[in-house]
mmCIF file of C-alpha atoms in Angstrom:
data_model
loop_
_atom_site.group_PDB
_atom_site.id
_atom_site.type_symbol
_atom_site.label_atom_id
_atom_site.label_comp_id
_atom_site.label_asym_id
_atom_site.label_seq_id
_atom_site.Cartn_x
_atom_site.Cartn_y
_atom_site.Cartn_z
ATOM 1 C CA UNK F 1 41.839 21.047 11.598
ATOM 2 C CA UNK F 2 39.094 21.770 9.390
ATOM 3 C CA UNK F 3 37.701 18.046 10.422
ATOM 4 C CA UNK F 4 37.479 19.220 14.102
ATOM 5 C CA UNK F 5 35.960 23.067 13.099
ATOM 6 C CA UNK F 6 32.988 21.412 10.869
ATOM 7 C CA UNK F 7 31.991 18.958 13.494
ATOM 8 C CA UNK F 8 32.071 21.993 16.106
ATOM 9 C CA UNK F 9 30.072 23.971 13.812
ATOM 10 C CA UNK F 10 27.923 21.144 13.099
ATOM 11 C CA UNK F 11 26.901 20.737 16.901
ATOM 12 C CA UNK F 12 26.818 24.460 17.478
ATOM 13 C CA UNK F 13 24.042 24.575 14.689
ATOM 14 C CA UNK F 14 22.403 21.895 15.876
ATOM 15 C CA UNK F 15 21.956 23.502 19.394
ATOM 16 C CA UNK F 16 21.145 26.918 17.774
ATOM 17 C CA UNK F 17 18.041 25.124 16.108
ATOM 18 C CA UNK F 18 16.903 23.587 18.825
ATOM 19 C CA UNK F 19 16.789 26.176 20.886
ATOM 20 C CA UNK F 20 15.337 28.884 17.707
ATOM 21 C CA UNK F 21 12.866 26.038 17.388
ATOM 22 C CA UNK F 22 11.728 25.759 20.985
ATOM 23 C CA UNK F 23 11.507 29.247 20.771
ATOM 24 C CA UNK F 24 8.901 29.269 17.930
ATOM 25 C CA UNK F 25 11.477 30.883 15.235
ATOM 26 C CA UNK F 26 11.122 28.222 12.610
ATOM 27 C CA UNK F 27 12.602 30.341 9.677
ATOM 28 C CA UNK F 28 15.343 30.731 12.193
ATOM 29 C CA UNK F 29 16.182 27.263 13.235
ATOM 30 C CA UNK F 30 15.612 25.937 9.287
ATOM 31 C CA UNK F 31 18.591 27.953 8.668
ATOM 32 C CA UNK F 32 20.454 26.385 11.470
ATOM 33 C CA UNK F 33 19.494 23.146 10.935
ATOM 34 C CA UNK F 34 20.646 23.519 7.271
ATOM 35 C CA UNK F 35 24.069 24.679 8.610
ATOM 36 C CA UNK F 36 24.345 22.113 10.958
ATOM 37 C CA UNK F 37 23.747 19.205 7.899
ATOM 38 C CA UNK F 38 26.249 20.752 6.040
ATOM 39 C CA UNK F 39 28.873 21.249 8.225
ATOM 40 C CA UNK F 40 27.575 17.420 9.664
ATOM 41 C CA UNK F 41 28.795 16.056 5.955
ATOM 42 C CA UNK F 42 31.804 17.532 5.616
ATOM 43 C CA UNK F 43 32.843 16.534 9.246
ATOM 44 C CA UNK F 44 31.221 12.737 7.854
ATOM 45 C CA UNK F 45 29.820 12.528 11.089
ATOM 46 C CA UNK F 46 26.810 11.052 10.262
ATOM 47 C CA UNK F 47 25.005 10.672 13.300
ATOM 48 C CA UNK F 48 24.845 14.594 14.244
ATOM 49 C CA UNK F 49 23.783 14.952 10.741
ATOM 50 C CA UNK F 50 21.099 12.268 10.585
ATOM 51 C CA UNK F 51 20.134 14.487 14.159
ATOM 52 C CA UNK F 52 19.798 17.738 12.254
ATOM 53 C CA UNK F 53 18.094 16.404 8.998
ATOM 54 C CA UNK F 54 15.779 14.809 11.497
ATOM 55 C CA UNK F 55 15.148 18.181 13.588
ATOM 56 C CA UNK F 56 15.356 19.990 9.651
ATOM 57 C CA UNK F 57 12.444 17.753 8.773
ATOM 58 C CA UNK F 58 9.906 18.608 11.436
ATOM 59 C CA UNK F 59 10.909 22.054 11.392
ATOM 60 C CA UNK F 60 9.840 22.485 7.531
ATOM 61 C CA UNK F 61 6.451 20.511 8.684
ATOM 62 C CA UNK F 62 5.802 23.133 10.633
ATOM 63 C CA UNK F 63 6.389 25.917 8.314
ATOM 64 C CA UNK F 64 3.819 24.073 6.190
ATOM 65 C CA UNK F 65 6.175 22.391 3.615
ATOM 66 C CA UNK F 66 5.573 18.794 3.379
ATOM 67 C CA UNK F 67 7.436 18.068 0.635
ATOM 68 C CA UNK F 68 10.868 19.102 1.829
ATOM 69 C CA UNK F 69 10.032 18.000 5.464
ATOM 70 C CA UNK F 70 9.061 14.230 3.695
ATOM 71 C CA UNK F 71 12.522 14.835 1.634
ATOM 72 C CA UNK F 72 14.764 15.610 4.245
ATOM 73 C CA UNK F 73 13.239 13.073 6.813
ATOM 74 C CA UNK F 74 13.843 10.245 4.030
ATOM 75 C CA UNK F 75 17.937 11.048 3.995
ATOM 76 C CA UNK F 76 17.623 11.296 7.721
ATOM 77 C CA UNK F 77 16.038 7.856 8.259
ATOM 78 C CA UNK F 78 18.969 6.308 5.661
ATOM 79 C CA UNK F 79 21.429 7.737 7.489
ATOM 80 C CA UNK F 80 20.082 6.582 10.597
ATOM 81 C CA UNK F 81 19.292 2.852 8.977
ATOM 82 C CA UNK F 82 22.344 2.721 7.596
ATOM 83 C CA UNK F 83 24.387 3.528 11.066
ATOM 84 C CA UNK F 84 22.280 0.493 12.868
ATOM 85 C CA UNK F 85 20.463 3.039 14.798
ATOM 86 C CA UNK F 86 16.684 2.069 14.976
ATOM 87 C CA UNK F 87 15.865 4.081 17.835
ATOM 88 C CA UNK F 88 16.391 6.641 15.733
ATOM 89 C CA UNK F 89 15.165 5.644 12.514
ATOM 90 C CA UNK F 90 11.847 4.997 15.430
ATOM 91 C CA UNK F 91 12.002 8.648 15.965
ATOM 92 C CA UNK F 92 12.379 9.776 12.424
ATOM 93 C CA UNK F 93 9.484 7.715 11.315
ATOM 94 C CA UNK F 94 7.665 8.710 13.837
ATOM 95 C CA UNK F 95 7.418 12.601 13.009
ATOM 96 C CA UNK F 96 7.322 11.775 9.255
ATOM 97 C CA UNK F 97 3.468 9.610 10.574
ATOM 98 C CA UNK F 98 2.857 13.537 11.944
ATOM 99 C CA UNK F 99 3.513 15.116 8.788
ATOM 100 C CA UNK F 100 1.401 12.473 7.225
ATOM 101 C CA UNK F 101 -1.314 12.936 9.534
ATOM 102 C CA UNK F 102 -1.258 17.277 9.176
ATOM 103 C CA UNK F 103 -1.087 17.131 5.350
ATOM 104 C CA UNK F 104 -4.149 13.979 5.250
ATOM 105 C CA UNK F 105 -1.948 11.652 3.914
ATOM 106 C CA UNK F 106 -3.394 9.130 6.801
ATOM 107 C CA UNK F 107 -2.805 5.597 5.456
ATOM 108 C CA UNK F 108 0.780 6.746 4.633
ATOM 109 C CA UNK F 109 0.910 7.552 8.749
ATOM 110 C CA UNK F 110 -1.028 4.442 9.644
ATOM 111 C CA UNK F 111 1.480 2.583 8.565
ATOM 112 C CA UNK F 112 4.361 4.321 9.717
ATOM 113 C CA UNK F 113 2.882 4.423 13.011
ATOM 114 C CA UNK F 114 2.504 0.698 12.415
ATOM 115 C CA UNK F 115 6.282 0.308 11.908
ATOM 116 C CA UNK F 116 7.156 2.417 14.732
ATOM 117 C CA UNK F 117 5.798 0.733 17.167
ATOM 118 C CA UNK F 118 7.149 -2.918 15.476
ATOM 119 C CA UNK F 119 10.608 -1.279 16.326
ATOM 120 C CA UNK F 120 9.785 0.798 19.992
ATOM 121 C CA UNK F 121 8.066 -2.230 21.262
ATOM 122 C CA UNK F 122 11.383 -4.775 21.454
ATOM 123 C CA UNK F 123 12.974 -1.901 22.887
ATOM 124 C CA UNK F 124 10.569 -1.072 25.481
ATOM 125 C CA UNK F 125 10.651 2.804 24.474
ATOM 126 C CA UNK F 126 7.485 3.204 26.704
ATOM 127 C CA UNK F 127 7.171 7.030 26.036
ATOM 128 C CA UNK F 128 7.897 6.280 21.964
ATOM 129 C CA UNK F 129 5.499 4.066 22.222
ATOM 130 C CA UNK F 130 2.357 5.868 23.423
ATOM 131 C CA UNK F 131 3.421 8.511 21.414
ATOM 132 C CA UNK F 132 3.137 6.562 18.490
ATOM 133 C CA UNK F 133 -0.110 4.846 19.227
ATOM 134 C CA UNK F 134 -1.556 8.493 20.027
ATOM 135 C CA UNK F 135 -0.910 9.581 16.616
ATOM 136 C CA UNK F 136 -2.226 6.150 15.463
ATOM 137 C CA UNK F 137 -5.308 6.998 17.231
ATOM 138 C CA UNK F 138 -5.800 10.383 15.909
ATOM 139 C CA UNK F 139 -5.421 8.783 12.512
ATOM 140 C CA UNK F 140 -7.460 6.273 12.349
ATOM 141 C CA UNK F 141 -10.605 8.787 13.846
ATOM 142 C CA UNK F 142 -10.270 10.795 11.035
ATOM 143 C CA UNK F 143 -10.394 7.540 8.769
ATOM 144 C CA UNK F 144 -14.134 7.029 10.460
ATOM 145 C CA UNK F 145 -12.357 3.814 12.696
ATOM 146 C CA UNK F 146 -13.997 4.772 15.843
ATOM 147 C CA UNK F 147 -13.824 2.587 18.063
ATOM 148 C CA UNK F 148 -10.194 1.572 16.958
ATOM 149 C CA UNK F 149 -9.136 4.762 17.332
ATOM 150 C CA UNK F 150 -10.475 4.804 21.038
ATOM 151 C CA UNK F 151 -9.186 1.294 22.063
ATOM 152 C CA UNK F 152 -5.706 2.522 20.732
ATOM 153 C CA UNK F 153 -6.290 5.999 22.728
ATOM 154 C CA UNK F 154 -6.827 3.837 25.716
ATOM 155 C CA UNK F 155 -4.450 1.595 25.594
ATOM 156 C CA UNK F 156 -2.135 4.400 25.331
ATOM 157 C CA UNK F 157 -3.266 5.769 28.190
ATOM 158 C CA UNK F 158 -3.216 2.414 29.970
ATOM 159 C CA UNK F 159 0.904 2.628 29.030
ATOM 160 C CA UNK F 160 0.871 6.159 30.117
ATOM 161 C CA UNK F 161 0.545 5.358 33.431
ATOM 162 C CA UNK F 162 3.562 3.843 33.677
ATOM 163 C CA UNK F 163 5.493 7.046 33.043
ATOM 164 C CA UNK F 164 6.690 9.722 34.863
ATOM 165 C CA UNK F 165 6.160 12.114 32.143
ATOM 166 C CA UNK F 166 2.894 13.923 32.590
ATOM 167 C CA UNK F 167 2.801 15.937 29.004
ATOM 168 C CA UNK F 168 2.476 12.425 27.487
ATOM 169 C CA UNK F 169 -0.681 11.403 30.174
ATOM 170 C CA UNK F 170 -2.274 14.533 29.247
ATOM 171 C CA UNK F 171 -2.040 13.782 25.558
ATOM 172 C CA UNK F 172 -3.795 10.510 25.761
ATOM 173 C CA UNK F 173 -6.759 12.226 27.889
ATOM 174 C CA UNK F 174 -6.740 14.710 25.156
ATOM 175 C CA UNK F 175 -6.461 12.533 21.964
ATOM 176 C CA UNK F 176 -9.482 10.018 23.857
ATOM 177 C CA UNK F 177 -11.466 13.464 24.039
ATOM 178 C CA UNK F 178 -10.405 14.307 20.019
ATOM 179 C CA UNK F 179 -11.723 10.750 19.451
ATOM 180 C CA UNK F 180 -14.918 10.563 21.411
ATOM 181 C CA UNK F 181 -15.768 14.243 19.810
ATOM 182 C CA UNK F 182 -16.045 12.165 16.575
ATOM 183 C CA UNK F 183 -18.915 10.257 18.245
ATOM 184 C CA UNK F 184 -22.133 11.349 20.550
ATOM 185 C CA UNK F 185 -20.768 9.275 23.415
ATOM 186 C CA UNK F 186 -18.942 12.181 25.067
ATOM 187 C CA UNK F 187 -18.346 10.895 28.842
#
């Protein structure tokens, strides 16, 4: 059953990580995460390994490499196109406008964030969507767009409201703070 034992191994990976990553051990869950995408292909289940080249990606953005984390989130997001699955293609995109944003690639993450939110908003992803407008916001301060960076920060707070997930309301008080620092009109 060596089907069966790769797709076990492949979620077992996957879980390791996570957890290794929500831990702070990035070296750590890279390694998993690796594991878990190559167990993922020989199993050809192709959603737990668009999952862990997803999770592999923003792991190797925050170990600083850019490259691979761009590299890896690409085959994610053609697996994930390729299965139909736009909410996670969404998602994939989504940290990929992050890693754009960290390594000042900003118009590259304007527009991703752009794209996101063409896909979250048919699909009422509330949450996805503030997220994505937050990192919109942060992007276009540092591109000197002011006050189009605070009417998205708003506006994402406006939507934040609607949730029950306070991390996400705190964010959008933060990023309006990061984008009214950028200005002499702190409230």
């Amino acid at each position: 059953l060596p089907h069966l034992a790769d797709n076990v191994r492949a979620l077992a990976n996957l879980a390791l990580g996570y957890i290794a990553r929500f831990e702070g051990q990035s070296d750590l869950a890279r390694q998993h995460f690796s594991k878990s995408v190559k167990h993922a292909h020989a199993a050809t289940t192709a959603s737990v390994e668009a999952d862990a080249l997803s999770y592999l990606s923003s792991t190797l953005r925050d170990l600083g490499d850019f490259e691979g984390c761009e590299s890896q989130g690409q085959n994610a997001l053609a697996l994930a196109q390729a299965a139909g699955n736009e909410y996670l293609a969404s998602s994939i995109l989504h940290h990929l406008s992050l890693a754009d944003y960290y390594h000042g690639a900003l118009d590259r993450a304007l527009l991703r964030t752009q794209h996101v939110l063409q896909i979250k908003q048919p699909m009422g992803d509330i949450e996805g969507i503030v997220a994505s407008r937050l990192v919109q916001s942060l992007v276009l301060a540092e591109q000197g767009a002011i006050k189009a960076a605070l009417a998205c920060a708003m506006q994402a707070k406006q939507e934040s409201t609607l949730l029950e997930n306070s991390w996400l309301r705190g964010l959008a008080d933060f990023a309006i703070g990061v984008v009214l620092s950028f200005t002499d009109d702190l409230i």
